[in-house]
Short mmCIF file of C-alpha atoms in Angstrom, two decimals:
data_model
loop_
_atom_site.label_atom_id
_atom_site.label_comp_id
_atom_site.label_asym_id
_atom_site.label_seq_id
_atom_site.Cartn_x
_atom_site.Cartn_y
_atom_site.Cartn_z
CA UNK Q 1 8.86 4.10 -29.78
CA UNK Q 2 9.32 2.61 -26.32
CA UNK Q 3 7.44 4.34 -23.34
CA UNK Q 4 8.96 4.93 -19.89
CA UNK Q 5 5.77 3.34 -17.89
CA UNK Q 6 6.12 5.34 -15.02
CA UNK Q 7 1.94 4.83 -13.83
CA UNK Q 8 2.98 1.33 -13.32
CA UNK Q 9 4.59 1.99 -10.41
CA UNK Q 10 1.22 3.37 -8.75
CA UNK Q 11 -0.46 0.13 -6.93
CA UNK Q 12 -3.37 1.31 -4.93
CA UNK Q 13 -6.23 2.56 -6.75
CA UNK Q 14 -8.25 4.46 -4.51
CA UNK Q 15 -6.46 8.07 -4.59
CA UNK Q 16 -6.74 7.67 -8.47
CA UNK Q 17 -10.39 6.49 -8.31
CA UNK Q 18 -11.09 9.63 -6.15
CA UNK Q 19 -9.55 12.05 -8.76
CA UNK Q 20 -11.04 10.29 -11.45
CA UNK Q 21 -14.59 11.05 -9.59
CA UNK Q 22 -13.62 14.90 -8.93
CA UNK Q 23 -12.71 15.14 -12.67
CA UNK Q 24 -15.99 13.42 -13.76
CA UNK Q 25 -13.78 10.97 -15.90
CA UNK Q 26 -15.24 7.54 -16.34
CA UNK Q 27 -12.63 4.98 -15.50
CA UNK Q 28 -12.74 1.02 -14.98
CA UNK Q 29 -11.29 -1.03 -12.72
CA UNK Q 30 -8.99 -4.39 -13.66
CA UNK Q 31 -8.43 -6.94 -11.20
CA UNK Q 32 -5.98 -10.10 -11.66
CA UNK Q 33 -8.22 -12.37 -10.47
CA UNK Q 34 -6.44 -15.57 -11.30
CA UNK Q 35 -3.35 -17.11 -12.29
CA UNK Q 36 -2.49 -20.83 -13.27
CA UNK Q 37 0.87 -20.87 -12.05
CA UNK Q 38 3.84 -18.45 -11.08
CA UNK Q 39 3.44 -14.95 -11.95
CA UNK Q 40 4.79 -11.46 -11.27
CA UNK Q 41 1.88 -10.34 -9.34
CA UNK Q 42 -0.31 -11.67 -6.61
CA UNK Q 43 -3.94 -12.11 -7.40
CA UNK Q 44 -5.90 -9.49 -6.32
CA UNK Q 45 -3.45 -6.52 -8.24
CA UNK Q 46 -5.48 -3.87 -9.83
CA UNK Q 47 -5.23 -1.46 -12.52
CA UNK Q 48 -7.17 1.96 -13.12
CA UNK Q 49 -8.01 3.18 -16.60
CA UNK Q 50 -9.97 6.32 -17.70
CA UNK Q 51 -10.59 6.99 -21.47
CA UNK Q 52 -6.46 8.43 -21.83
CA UNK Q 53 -4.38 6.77 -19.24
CA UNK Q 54 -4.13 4.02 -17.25
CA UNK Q 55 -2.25 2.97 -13.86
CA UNK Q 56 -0.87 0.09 -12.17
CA UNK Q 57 0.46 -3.21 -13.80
CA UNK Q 58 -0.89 -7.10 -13.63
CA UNK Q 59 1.71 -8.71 -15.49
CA UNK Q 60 5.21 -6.93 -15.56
CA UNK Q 61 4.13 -4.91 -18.86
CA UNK Q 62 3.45 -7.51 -20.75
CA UNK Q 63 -0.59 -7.05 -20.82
CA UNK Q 64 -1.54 -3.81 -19.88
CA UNK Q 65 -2.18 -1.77 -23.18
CA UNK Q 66 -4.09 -4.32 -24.14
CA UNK Q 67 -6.06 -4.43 -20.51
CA UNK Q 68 -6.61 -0.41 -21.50
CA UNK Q 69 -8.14 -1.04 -24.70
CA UNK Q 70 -10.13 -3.52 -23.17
CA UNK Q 71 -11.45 -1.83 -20.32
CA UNK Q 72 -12.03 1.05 -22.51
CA UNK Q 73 -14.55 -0.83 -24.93
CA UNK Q 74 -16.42 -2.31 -21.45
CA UNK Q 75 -16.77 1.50 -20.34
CA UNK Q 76 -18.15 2.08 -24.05
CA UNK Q 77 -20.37 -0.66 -23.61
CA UNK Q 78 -21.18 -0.86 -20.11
CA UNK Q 79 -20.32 -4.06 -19.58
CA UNK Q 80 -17.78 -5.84 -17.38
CA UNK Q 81 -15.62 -8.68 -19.74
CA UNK Q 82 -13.41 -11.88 -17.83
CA UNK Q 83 -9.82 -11.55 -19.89
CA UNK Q 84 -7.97 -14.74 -20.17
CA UNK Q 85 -3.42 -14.34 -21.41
CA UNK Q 86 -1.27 -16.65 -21.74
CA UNK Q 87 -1.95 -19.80 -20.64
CA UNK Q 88 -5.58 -20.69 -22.51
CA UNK Q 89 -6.20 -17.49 -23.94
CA UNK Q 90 -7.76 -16.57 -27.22
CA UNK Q 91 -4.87 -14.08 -28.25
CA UNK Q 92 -1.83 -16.43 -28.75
CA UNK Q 93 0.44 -13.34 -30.10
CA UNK Q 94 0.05 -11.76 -26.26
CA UNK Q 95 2.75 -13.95 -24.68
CA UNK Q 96 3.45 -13.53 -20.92
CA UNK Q 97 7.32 -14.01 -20.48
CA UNK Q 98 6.42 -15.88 -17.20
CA UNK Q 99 4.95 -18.84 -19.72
CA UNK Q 100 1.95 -18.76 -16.89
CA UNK Q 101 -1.88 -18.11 -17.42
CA UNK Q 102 -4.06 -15.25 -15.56
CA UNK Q 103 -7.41 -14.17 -15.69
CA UNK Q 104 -8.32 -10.58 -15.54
CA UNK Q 105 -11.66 -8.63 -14.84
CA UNK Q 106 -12.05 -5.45 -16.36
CA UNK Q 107 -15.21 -3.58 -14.63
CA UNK Q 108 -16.40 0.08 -15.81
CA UNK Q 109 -17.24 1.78 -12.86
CA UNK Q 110 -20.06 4.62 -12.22
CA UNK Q 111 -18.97 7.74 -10.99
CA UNK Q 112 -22.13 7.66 -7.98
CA UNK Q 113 -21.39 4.11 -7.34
CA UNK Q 114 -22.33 3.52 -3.29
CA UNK Q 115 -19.87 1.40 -3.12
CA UNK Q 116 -17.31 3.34 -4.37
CA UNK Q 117 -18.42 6.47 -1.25
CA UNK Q 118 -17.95 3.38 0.91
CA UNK Q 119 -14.09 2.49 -0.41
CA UNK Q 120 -13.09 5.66 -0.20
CA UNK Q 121 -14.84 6.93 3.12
CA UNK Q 122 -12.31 3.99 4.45
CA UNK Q 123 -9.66 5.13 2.76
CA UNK Q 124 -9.74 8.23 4.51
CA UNK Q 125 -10.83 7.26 8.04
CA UNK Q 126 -7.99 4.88 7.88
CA UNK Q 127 -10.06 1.41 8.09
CA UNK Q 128 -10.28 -1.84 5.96
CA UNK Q 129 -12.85 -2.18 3.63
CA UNK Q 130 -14.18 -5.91 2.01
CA UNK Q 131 -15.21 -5.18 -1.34
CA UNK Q 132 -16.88 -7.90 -3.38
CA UNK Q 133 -17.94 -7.78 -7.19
CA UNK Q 134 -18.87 -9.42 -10.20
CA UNK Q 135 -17.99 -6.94 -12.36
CA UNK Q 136 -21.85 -5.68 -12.80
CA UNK Q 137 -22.81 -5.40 -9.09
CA UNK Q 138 -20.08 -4.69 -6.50
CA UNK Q 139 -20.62 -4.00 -3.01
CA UNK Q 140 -18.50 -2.80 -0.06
CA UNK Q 141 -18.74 -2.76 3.62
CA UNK Q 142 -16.08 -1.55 6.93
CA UNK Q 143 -14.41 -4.64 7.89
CA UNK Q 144 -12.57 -5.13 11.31
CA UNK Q 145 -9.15 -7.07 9.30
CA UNK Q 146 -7.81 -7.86 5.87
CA UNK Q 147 -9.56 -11.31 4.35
CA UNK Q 148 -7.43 -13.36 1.68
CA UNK Q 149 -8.62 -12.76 -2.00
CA UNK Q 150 -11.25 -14.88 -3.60
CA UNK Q 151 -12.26 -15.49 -6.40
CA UNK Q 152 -14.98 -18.29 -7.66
CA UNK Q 153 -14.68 -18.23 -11.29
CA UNK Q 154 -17.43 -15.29 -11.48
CA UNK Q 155 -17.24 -13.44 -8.20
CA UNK Q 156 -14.57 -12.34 -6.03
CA UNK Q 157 -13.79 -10.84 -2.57
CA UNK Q 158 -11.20 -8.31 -1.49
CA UNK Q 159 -9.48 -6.18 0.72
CA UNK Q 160 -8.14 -3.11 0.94
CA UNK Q 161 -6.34 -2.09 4.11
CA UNK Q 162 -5.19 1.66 5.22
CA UNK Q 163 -2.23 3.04 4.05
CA UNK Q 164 1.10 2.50 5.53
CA UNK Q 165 1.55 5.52 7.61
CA UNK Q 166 5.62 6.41 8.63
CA UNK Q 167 5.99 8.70 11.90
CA UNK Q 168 9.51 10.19 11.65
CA UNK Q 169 11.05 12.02 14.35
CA UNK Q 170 13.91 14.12 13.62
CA UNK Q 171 15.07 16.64 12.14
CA UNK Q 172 18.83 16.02 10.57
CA UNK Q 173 20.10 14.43 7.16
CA UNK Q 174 18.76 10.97 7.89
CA UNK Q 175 15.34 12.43 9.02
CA UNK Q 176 15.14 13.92 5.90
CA UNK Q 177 16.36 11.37 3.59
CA UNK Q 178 13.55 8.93 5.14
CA UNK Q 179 10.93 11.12 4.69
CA UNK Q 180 12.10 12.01 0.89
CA UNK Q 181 12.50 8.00 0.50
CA UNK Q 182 8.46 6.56 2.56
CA UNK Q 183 7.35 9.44 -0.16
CA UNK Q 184 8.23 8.32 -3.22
CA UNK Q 185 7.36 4.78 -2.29
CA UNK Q 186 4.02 6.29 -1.59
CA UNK Q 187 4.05 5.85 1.87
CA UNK Q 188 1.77 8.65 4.28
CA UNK Q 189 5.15 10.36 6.15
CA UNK Q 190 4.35 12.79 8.94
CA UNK Q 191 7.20 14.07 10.93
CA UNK Q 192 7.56 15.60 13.96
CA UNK Q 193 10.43 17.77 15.09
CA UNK Q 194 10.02 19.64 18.32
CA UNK Q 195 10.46 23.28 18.18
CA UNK Q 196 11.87 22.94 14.33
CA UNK Q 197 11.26 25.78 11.68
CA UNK Q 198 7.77 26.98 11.18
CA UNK Q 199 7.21 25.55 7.58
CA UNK Q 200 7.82 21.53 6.65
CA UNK Q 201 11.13 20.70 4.43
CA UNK Q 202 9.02 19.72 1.76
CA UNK Q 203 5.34 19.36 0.15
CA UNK Q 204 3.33 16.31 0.30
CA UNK Q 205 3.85 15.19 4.14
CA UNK Q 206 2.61 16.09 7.66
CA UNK Q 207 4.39 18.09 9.98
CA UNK Q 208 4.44 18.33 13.74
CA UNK Q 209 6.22 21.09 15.90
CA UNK Q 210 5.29 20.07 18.89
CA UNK Q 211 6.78 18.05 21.92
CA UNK Q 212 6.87 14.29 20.49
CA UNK Q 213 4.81 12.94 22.47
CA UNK Q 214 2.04 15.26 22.45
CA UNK Q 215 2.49 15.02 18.21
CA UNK Q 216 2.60 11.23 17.83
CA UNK Q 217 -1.28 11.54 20.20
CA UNK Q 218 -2.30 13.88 17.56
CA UNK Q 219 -1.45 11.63 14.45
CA UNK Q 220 -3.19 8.88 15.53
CA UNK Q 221 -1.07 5.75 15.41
CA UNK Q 222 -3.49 2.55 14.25
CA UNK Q 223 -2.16 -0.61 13.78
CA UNK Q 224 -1.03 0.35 10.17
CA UNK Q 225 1.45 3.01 11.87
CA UNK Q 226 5.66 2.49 11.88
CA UNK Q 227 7.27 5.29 14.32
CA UNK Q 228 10.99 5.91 13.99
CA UNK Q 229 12.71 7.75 16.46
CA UNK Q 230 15.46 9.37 14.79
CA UNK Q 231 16.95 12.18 17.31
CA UNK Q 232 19.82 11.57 19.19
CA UNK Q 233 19.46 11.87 23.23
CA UNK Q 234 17.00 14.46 23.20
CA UNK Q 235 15.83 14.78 26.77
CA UNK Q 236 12.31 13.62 25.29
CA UNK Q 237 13.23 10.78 23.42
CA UNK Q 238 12.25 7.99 25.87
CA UNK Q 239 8.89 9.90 26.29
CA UNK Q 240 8.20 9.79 22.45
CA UNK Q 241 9.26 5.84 22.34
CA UNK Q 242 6.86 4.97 25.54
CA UNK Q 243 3.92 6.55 23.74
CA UNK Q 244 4.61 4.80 20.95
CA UNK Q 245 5.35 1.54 22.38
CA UNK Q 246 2.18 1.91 24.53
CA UNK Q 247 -0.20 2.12 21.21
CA UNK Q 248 -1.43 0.19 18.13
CA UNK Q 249 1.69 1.15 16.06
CA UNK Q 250 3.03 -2.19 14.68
CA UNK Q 251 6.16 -1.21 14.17
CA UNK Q 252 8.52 1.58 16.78
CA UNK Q 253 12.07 1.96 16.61
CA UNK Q 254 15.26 3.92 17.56
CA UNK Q 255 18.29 5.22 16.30
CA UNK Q 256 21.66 4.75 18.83
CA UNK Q 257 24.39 2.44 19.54
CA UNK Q 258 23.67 -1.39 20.72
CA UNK Q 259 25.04 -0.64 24.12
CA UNK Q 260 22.87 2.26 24.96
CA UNK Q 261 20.35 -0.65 24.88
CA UNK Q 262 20.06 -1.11 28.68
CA UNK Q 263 20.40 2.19 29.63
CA UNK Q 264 17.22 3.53 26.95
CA UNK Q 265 15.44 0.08 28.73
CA UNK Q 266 15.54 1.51 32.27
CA UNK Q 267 14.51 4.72 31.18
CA UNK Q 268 11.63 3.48 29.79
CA UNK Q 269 10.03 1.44 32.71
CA UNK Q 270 10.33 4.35 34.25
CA UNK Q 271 8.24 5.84 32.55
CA UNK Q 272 5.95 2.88 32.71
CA UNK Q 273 6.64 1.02 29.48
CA UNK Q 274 6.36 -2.74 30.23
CA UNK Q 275 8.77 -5.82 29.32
CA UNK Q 276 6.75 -6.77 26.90
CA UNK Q 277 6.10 -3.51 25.17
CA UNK Q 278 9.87 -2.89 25.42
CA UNK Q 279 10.21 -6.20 23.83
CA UNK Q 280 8.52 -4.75 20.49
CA UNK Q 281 11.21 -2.31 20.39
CA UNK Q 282 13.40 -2.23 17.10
CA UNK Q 283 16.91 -1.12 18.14
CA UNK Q 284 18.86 -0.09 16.95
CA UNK Q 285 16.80 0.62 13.67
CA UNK Q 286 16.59 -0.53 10.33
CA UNK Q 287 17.63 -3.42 8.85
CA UNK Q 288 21.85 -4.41 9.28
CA UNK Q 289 24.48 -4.53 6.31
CA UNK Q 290 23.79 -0.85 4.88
CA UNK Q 291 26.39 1.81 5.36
CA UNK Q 292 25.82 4.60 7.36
CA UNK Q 293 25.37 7.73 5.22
CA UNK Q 294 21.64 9.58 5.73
CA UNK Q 295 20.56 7.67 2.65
CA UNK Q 296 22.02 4.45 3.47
CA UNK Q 297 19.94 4.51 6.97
CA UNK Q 298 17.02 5.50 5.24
CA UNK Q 299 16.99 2.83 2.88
CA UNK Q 300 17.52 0.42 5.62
CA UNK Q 301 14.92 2.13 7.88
CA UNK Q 302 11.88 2.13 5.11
CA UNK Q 303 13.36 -1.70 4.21
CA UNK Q 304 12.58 -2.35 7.19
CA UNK Q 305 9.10 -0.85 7.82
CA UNK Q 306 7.61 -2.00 4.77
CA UNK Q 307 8.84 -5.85 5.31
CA UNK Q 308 7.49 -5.95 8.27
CA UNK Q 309 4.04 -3.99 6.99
CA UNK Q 310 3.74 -6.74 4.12
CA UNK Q 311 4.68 -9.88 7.06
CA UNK Q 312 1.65 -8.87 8.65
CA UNK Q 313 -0.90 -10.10 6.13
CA UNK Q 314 2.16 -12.80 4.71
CA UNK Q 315 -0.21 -15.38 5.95
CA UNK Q 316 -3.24 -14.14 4.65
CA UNK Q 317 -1.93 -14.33 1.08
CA UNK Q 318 -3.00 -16.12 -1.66
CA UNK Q 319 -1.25 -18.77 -3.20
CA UNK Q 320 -0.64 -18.49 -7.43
CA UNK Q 321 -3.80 -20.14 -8.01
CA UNK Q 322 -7.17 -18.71 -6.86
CA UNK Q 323 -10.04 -20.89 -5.72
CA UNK Q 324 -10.85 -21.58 -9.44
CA UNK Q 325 -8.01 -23.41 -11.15
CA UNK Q 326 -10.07 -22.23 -14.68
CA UNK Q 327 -12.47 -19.62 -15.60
CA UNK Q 328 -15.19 -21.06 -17.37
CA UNK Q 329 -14.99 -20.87 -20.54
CA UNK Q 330 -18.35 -19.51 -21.42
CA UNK Q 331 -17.14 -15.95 -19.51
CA UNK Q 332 -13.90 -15.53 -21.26
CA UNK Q 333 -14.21 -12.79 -23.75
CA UNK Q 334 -12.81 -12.91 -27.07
#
């Protein structure tokens, strides 16, 4: 019987590694550490398994049950095991449809681990952490920027960044629709709607009454923030767009016609924004060629965002083939 893999969808580990840790579950971690040619993830992609379930995907669904067993027979153990598919593996009847090769490190992690409190202390202070590992030893430190996987054949090196965080601000259908949509992509939404009802629309997302620009101080907008400006010519909307365009949010846009463009401009040198802060400005919002129902905006609005999220660290990307065209084959377990 076929099986609806919804937990493949989940791609960062860290909220599951913390629950695993408040249940006391052991779990293991799998990271695609290599491939040999095209494939459907980038190196670096991680799984989490405990002894019932597992999370995340390497290979499209082509590996993944068979990543669980393993990494449930390394938490047995205690040891960490290099898995080689496809491409020069032992197990010829595990084909990948992608007629590549990858190499996959399955690690059993301790529940005390230090750096494990590390990874997750940066998780929730909203700063990168470099992680490096072996699959025995791992270690973890607060880093200042994201580093490009590595990976040496035996040891490798990476990064995990904050969260994307989505400031909405609004309070009407499209609001709402982006807010339902950065969730389920499992984005951090807060929004902020001046003087709106007491309680939020929905669980799961923070929620600001306050004048915008006294909210978007209080959220705290790093360089891993998008605000959207979704109200239409509130008397504080230009107030809400200059704080935003004056901090470390790398992405701020606006809702309105094109040819309110000049008019919104002036309004915000006055109130101090320069050229080239203005010149950041995405407006009017979202990307072009959707219709213009709530949902239709909001699926061009968190298009939008999370291209321009991922084009930050484009560059610092592996290629399909890590530092180490082969494993050696004296670590691949069979």
């Amino acid at each position: 019987m076929s099986r609806w893999q919804f937990d493949a969808q989940t791609d960062d580990i860290r909220p599951l590694i913390k629950a695993a840790r408040a249940g006391g579950l052991r779990h293991a971690i799998a990271t695609l550490v290599e491939t040999s040619g095209p494939a459907p993830r980038e190196i670096g992609a991680q799984m989490l398994i405990t002894e019932t379930q597992h999370w995340g995907y390497l290979s499209g669904g082509c590996i993944e049950a068979d990543v669980a067993r393993h990494a449930r027979e390394a938490m047995a153990e205690g040891t960490p095991r290099l898995l080689r598919y496809g491409e020069g593996s032992p197990w010829m009847d595990i084909r990948l449809a992608c007629g590549t090769g990858i190499s996959v490190l399955v690690e059993p992690l301790a529940i005390d681990e230090p750096a494990i409190d590390t990874l997750l202390a940066g998780f929730d202070a909203r700063h990168p952490v470099i992680w490096s590992s072996d699959g025995q030893h791992r270690d973890a430190g607060k880093a200042e920027c994201a580093t490009p996987f590595q990976w040496d054949g035996l040891h490798y090196v990476r990064s995990y960044e904050p969260v994307l965080k989505l400031v909405l601000i609004g309070e009407d259908a499209t609001a709402l629709a982006c807010a339902t949509l950065g969730q389920d992509m499992g984005i951090e939404v807060i929004l902020i709607t001046p003087n709106g009802p007491e309680q939020p629309p929905f669980d799961g997302i923070g929620y600001h009454r306050s004048a915008a620009a006294t909210a978007l101080a209080a959220t705290g907008l790093d360089r891993w923030t998008a605000v959207a400006v979704l109200t239409h010519d509130r008397d504080d909307d230009e107030a809400a767009l200059a704080a935003a365009l004056e901090s470390d949010a790398f992405y701020v846009g606006a809702i309105g016609a094109r040819i309110r463009l000049e008019q919104r401009f002036g309004q915000l040198r006055a109130h101090g924004v320069s050229e080239a802060q203005m010149a950041r400005l995405h407006a009017p919002i979202g990307l072009q060629g959707f219709g213009k129902a709530p949902r239709d905006i909001a699926l061009s609005v968190v298009a939008e965002v999370a291209r321009e999220f991922h084009s930050r660290s484009a560059s610092a990307s592996p290629s399909a083939s890590s530092m180490s065209s082969t494993a050696p084959i004296s670590s691949v377990s069979r």
